[in-house]
Coordinates of N, CA and C in Angstrom, one line a residue:
Q1 N 11.9 23.7 64.5 CA 12.6 22.9 65.5 C 12.4 23.5 66.9
V2 N 12.1 22.7 67.8 CA 11.8 23.1 69.2 C 13.2 23.4 69.9
S3 N 13.3 24.5 70.6 CA 14.5 24.7 71.4 C 14.1 25.6 72.6
L4 N 14.8 25.5 73.7 CA 14.8 26.3 74.8 C 16.2 26.7 75.2
V5 N 16.5 27.9 75.3 CA 17.9 28.4 75.6 C 17.9 29.3 76.8
E6 N 18.6 28.8 77.8 CA 18.7 29.6 79.0 C 20.0 30.5 79.0
S7 N 19.9 31.6 79.7 CA 21.0 32.5 79.8 C 20.8 33.3 81.1
G8 N 21.9 34.0 81.5 CA 21.8 34.9 82.6 C 22.5 34.4 83.9
G9 N 23.0 33.2 83.8 CA 23.6 32.6 85.0 C 25.0 33.3 85.2
G10 N 25.5 33.0 86.4 CA 26.8 33.7 86.8 C 27.1 33.5 88.2
L11 N 28.1 34.3 88.7 CA 28.5 34.3 90.1 C 27.8 35.5 90.8
V12 N 27.2 35.2 91.9 CA 26.6 36.3 92.6 C 26.8 36.0 94.1
H13 N 27.0 37.1 94.9 CA 27.3 36.9 96.3 C 26.0 36.7 97.1
S14 N 26.1 36.1 98.2 CA 24.9 35.8 99.1 C 24.1 37.1 99.3
G15 N 22.8 36.9 99.2 CA 22.0 38.1 99.4 C 21.7 38.8 98.1
G16 N 22.4 38.5 97.0 CA 22.2 39.1 95.8 C 21.0 38.6 95.0
S17 N 20.9 39.2 93.8 CA 19.8 38.8 92.9 C 20.3 38.5 91.5
L18 N 19.5 37.7 90.8 CA 19.8 37.3 89.4 C 18.6 37.0 88.7
R19 N 18.5 37.3 87.4 CA 17.4 37.0 86.6 C 17.9 36.1 85.4
L20 N 17.3 34.9 85.3 CA 17.6 34.0 84.2 C 16.5 34.1 83.2
S21 N 16.9 34.0 81.9 CA 16.0 34.0 80.8 C 16.0 32.6 80.1
C22 N 14.9 32.4 79.5 CA 14.7 31.1 78.7 C 14.0 31.5 77.4
V23 N 14.7 31.6 76.4 CA 14.1 31.9 75.1 C 13.7 30.6 74.4
V24 N 12.4 30.6 74.0 CA 11.9 29.4 73.3 C 11.7 29.7 71.9
S25 N 11.8 28.6 71.1 CA 11.4 28.7 69.7 C 10.8 27.3 69.2
G26 N 10.1 27.4 68.2 CA 9.4 26.2 67.7 C 8.1 25.9 68.3
F27 N 7.7 26.7 69.3 CA 6.4 26.6 70.0 C 6.1 27.9 70.6
T28 N 4.9 28.0 71.1 CA 4.4 29.3 71.6 C 4.1 29.1 73.1
L29 N 4.4 30.2 73.9 CA 4.1 30.2 75.3 C 2.6 30.4 75.5
D30 N 1.9 30.7 74.5 CA 0.4 30.8 74.7 C -0.2 29.5 75.1
Y31 N 0.4 28.4 74.8 CA -0.2 27.1 75.1 C 0.7 26.2 76.0
S32 N 1.9 26.6 76.4 CA 2.8 25.7 77.1 C 3.3 26.4 78.3
T33 N 3.3 25.7 79.4 CA 3.9 26.2 80.6 C 5.4 26.0 80.6
I34 N 6.1 26.8 81.4 CA 7.6 26.6 81.6 C 7.9 26.2 83.0
T35 N 8.6 25.2 83.2 CA 9.0 24.8 84.6 C 10.5 25.0 84.7
W36 N 10.9 25.5 85.8 CA 12.3 25.7 86.1 C 12.8 24.7 87.1
F37 N 13.9 24.1 86.8 CA 14.6 23.1 87.6 C 16.0 23.5 87.9
R38 N 16.6 22.9 88.9 CA 18.0 23.1 89.2 C 18.6 21.8 89.6
Q39 N 19.9 21.7 89.4 CA 20.6 20.6 89.8 C 22.0 21.0 90.4
A40 N 22.1 20.7 91.7 CA 23.4 20.9 92.4 C 24.3 19.7 92.1
A41 N 25.6 20.0 92.3 CA 26.6 18.9 92.0 C 26.3 17.7 92.9
G42 N 26.2 16.5 92.4 CA 26.0 15.3 93.1 C 24.6 15.1 93.6
K43 N 23.6 15.9 93.2 CA 22.3 15.8 93.7 C 21.3 15.6 92.5
E44 N 20.1 15.2 92.9 CA 19.1 15.0 91.9 C 18.6 16.4 91.3
R45 N 18.1 16.3 90.1 CA 17.5 17.5 89.5 C 16.2 17.8 90.3
E46 N 16.0 19.1 90.6 CA 14.9 19.5 91.5 C 14.0 20.5 90.7
G47 N 12.7 20.2 90.7 CA 11.8 21.2 90.1 C 11.5 22.3 91.1
I48 N 11.6 23.5 90.7 CA 11.5 24.6 91.7 C 10.2 25.4 91.5
L49 N 9.8 25.7 90.3 CA 8.5 26.3 90.1 C 8.1 26.3 88.6
C50 N 6.8 26.6 88.4 CA 6.2 26.5 87.1 C 5.5 27.8 86.9
V51 N 5.5 28.3 85.6 CA 4.7 29.5 85.3 C 3.9 29.2 84.1
D52 N 2.6 29.7 84.1 CA 1.8 29.4 83.0 C 1.5 30.6 82.1
R53 N 0.6 30.5 81.2 CA 0.5 31.6 80.2 C -0.1 32.9 80.7
I54 N -0.8 32.8 81.9 CA -1.3 34.0 82.5 C -0.4 34.4 83.7
N55 N 0.9 33.9 83.7 CA 1.9 34.3 84.7 C 1.4 33.9 86.1
S56 N 0.6 32.8 86.2 CA 0.4 32.2 87.5 C 1.5 31.3 87.8
V57 N 2.0 31.4 89.0 CA 3.2 30.6 89.4 C 2.9 29.5 90.4
T58 N 3.3 28.3 90.2 CA 3.2 27.2 91.1 C 4.6 26.9 91.7
V59 N 4.7 27.0 93.0 CA 6.0 26.8 93.6 C 6.1 25.3 94.0
Y60 N 7.2 24.7 93.6 CA 7.4 23.3 93.9 C 8.4 23.1 95.1
A61 N 9.3 24.0 95.2 CA 10.4 23.8 96.2 C 10.2 24.9 97.3
D62 N 9.9 24.4 98.5 CA 9.7 25.3 99.6 C 10.9 26.2 99.9
S63 N 12.1 25.7 99.5 CA 13.3 26.5 99.8 C 13.4 27.8 99.0
V64 N 12.6 27.9 97.9 CA 12.7 29.2 97.1 C 11.4 30.0 97.3
R65 N 10.5 29.6 98.1 CA 9.2 30.3 98.3 C 9.5 31.7 98.9
G66 N 9.0 32.7 98.3 CA 9.2 34.1 98.8 C 10.5 34.7 98.3
R67 N 11.3 33.9 97.6 CA 12.6 34.5 97.1 C 12.7 34.4 95.6
F68 N 12.1 33.4 95.0 CA 12.1 33.2 93.5 C 10.7 33.4 93.0
T69 N 10.6 34.0 91.8 CA 9.4 34.0 91.1 C 9.7 33.8 89.6
A70 N 8.6 33.6 88.8 CA 8.8 33.4 87.4 C 7.7 34.2 86.6
S71 N 8.0 34.4 85.4 CA 7.1 35.1 84.5 C 7.4 34.8 83.1
E72 N 6.5 35.2 82.2 CA 6.6 35.0 80.8 C 6.3 36.2 80.0
D73 N 7.1 36.5 79.0 CA 6.7 37.6 78.0 C 6.5 36.9 76.7
K74 N 5.3 36.7 76.4 CA 5.0 35.9 75.1 C 5.4 36.7 73.9
G75 N 5.4 38.0 74.0 CA 5.8 38.8 72.9 C 7.2 38.6 72.4
V76 N 8.1 38.2 73.3 CA 9.4 37.9 72.9 C 9.8 36.4 73.2
S77 N 8.8 35.6 73.4 CA 8.9 34.1 73.5 C 10.0 33.8 74.6
T78 N 9.9 34.5 75.7 CA 10.9 34.3 76.8 C 10.2 34.2 78.1
A79 N 10.7 33.2 78.9 CA 10.3 33.0 80.3 C 11.5 33.5 81.1
Y80 N 11.2 33.9 82.3 CA 12.2 34.5 83.2 C 12.0 33.8 84.6
L81 N 13.2 33.6 85.2 CA 13.2 33.2 86.6 C 14.0 34.3 87.4
Q82 N 13.2 35.0 88.2 CA 13.8 36.1 89.0 C 14.1 35.5 90.4
M83 N 15.4 35.6 90.8 CA 15.9 35.1 92.0 C 16.4 36.2 92.9
S84 N 16.1 36.2 94.1 CA 16.5 37.2 95.1 C 17.0 36.6 96.4
D85 N 17.7 37.3 97.2 CA 18.2 36.8 98.5 C 18.9 35.5 98.3
L86 N 19.7 35.4 97.3 CA 20.4 34.1 97.0 C 21.3 33.7 98.1
E87 N 21.5 32.4 98.2 CA 22.3 31.8 99.2 C 23.1 30.7 98.6
S88 N 24.1 30.2 99.3 CA 25.0 29.2 98.7 C 24.3 27.9 98.3
A89 N 23.2 27.6 99.0 CA 22.4 26.4 98.7 C 21.7 26.5 97.3
D90 N 21.7 27.7 96.8 CA 21.0 27.9 95.5 C 22.0 27.6 94.3
T91 N 23.3 27.3 94.6 CA 24.2 27.0 93.6 C 23.9 25.8 92.8
G92 N 23.9 25.9 91.5 CA 23.7 24.7 90.6 C 23.4 25.1 89.2
V93 N 23.1 24.1 88.4 CA 22.8 24.4 87.0 C 21.2 24.5 86.9
Y94 N 20.8 25.6 86.3 CA 19.4 25.9 86.2 C 18.9 25.6 84.8
Y95 N 17.8 24.9 84.7 CA 17.2 24.5 83.5 C 15.8 25.0 83.4
C96 N 15.4 25.4 82.2 CA 14.0 25.6 81.9 C 13.5 24.4 81.0
A97 N 12.2 24.1 81.1 CA 11.7 22.9 80.4 C 10.2 23.1 80.2
T98 N 9.7 22.4 79.2 CA 8.2 22.4 79.0 C 7.8 20.9 78.9
N99 N 6.6 20.7 79.5 CA 6.0 19.3 79.4 C 4.7 19.4 78.5
W100 N 4.6 20.5 77.8 CA 3.6 20.7 76.8 C 2.2 20.8 77.3
N101 N 2.1 21.0 78.6 CA 0.8 21.3 79.2 C 0.5 22.7 79.2
N102 N -0.8 23.1 79.2 CA -1.1 24.5 79.3 C -1.5 25.0 80.7
R103 N -1.3 24.0 81.6 CA -1.5 24.4 83.1 C -0.4 23.7 83.8
C104 N 0.1 24.4 84.9 CA 1.1 23.8 85.7 C 0.5 22.6 86.5
T105 N 1.3 21.6 86.6 CA 0.9 20.4 87.4 C 1.1 20.7 88.9
D106 N 0.5 19.9 89.7 CA 0.6 20.2 91.2 C 2.0 19.9 91.7
A107 N 2.7 19.0 91.0 CA 4.1 18.6 91.3 C 4.9 18.4 90.0
P108 N 6.2 18.5 90.1 CA 7.0 18.3 88.9 C 6.8 16.8 88.4
Q109 N 6.8 16.6 87.1 CA 6.7 15.3 86.6 C 8.0 14.6 86.4
E110 N 8.0 13.4 86.0 CA 9.3 12.7 85.6 C 10.0 13.4 84.5
R111 N 11.3 13.3 84.5 CA 12.1 14.1 83.5 C 11.7 13.8 82.1
G112 N 11.3 12.5 81.8 CA 11.0 12.2 80.4 C 9.8 12.9 79.8
F113 N 9.0 13.5 80.7 CA 7.9 14.2 80.2 C 8.3 15.6 79.6
Y114 N 9.5 16.1 79.8 CA 9.9 17.4 79.5 C 10.8 17.5 78.3
T115 N 10.7 18.6 77.6 CA 11.8 19.0 76.7 C 12.6 20.1 77.4
W116 N 13.9 19.9 77.3 CA 14.8 20.7 78.1 C 15.7 21.7 77.4
G117 N 16.1 22.8 78.1 CA 17.1 23.6 77.6 C 18.5 23.0 78.1
Q118 N 19.6 23.7 77.8 CA 20.9 23.2 78.0 C 21.4 23.5 79.4
G119 N 20.8 24.5 80.1 CA 21.1 24.8 81.4 C 22.1 26.0 81.5
T120 N 22.0 26.7 82.6 CA 23.0 27.8 82.9 C 23.4 27.7 84.3
Q121 N 24.7 27.9 84.6 CA 25.3 27.8 85.9 C 25.0 29.0 86.8
V122 N 24.6 28.8 88.0 CA 24.5 29.9 89.0 C 25.4 29.5 90.2
T123 N 26.2 30.3 90.6 CA 27.2 30.1 91.7 C 27.0 31.2 92.7
V124 N 26.7 30.7 93.9 CA 26.7 31.6 95.1 C 27.7 31.1 96.1
P125 N 28.8 31.8 96.2 CA 29.9 31.3 97.1 C 29.4 31.4 98.5
P126 N 30.0 30.4 99.4 CA 29.6 30.4 100.8 C 30.1 31.7 101.5

């Protein structure tokens, strides 16, 4: 059975750092990319970046460029989202997802193309 399980969310003050994890099962990261999304309250879900099997990262959201990065550790079937210099605008529920491609697309695809985790809340107070 395919699953993606995020963890590592929490409350962090502005300027702080946080690392989210996404443990996958039922498939291998050798052949599937992981895309990270976030959704702030009352807003659309936003694709922020994608990481592929050689840890090449495609950034989708300019707002996180230079502050967020992603990686995969295939040995433990886990993808990571490393976030630094956090700000209140980064508050939201963060999701990992796979669209079953082995390469990151140039832009996020429609939600229906992805299999999703349940999300983890990140809160950065103003």
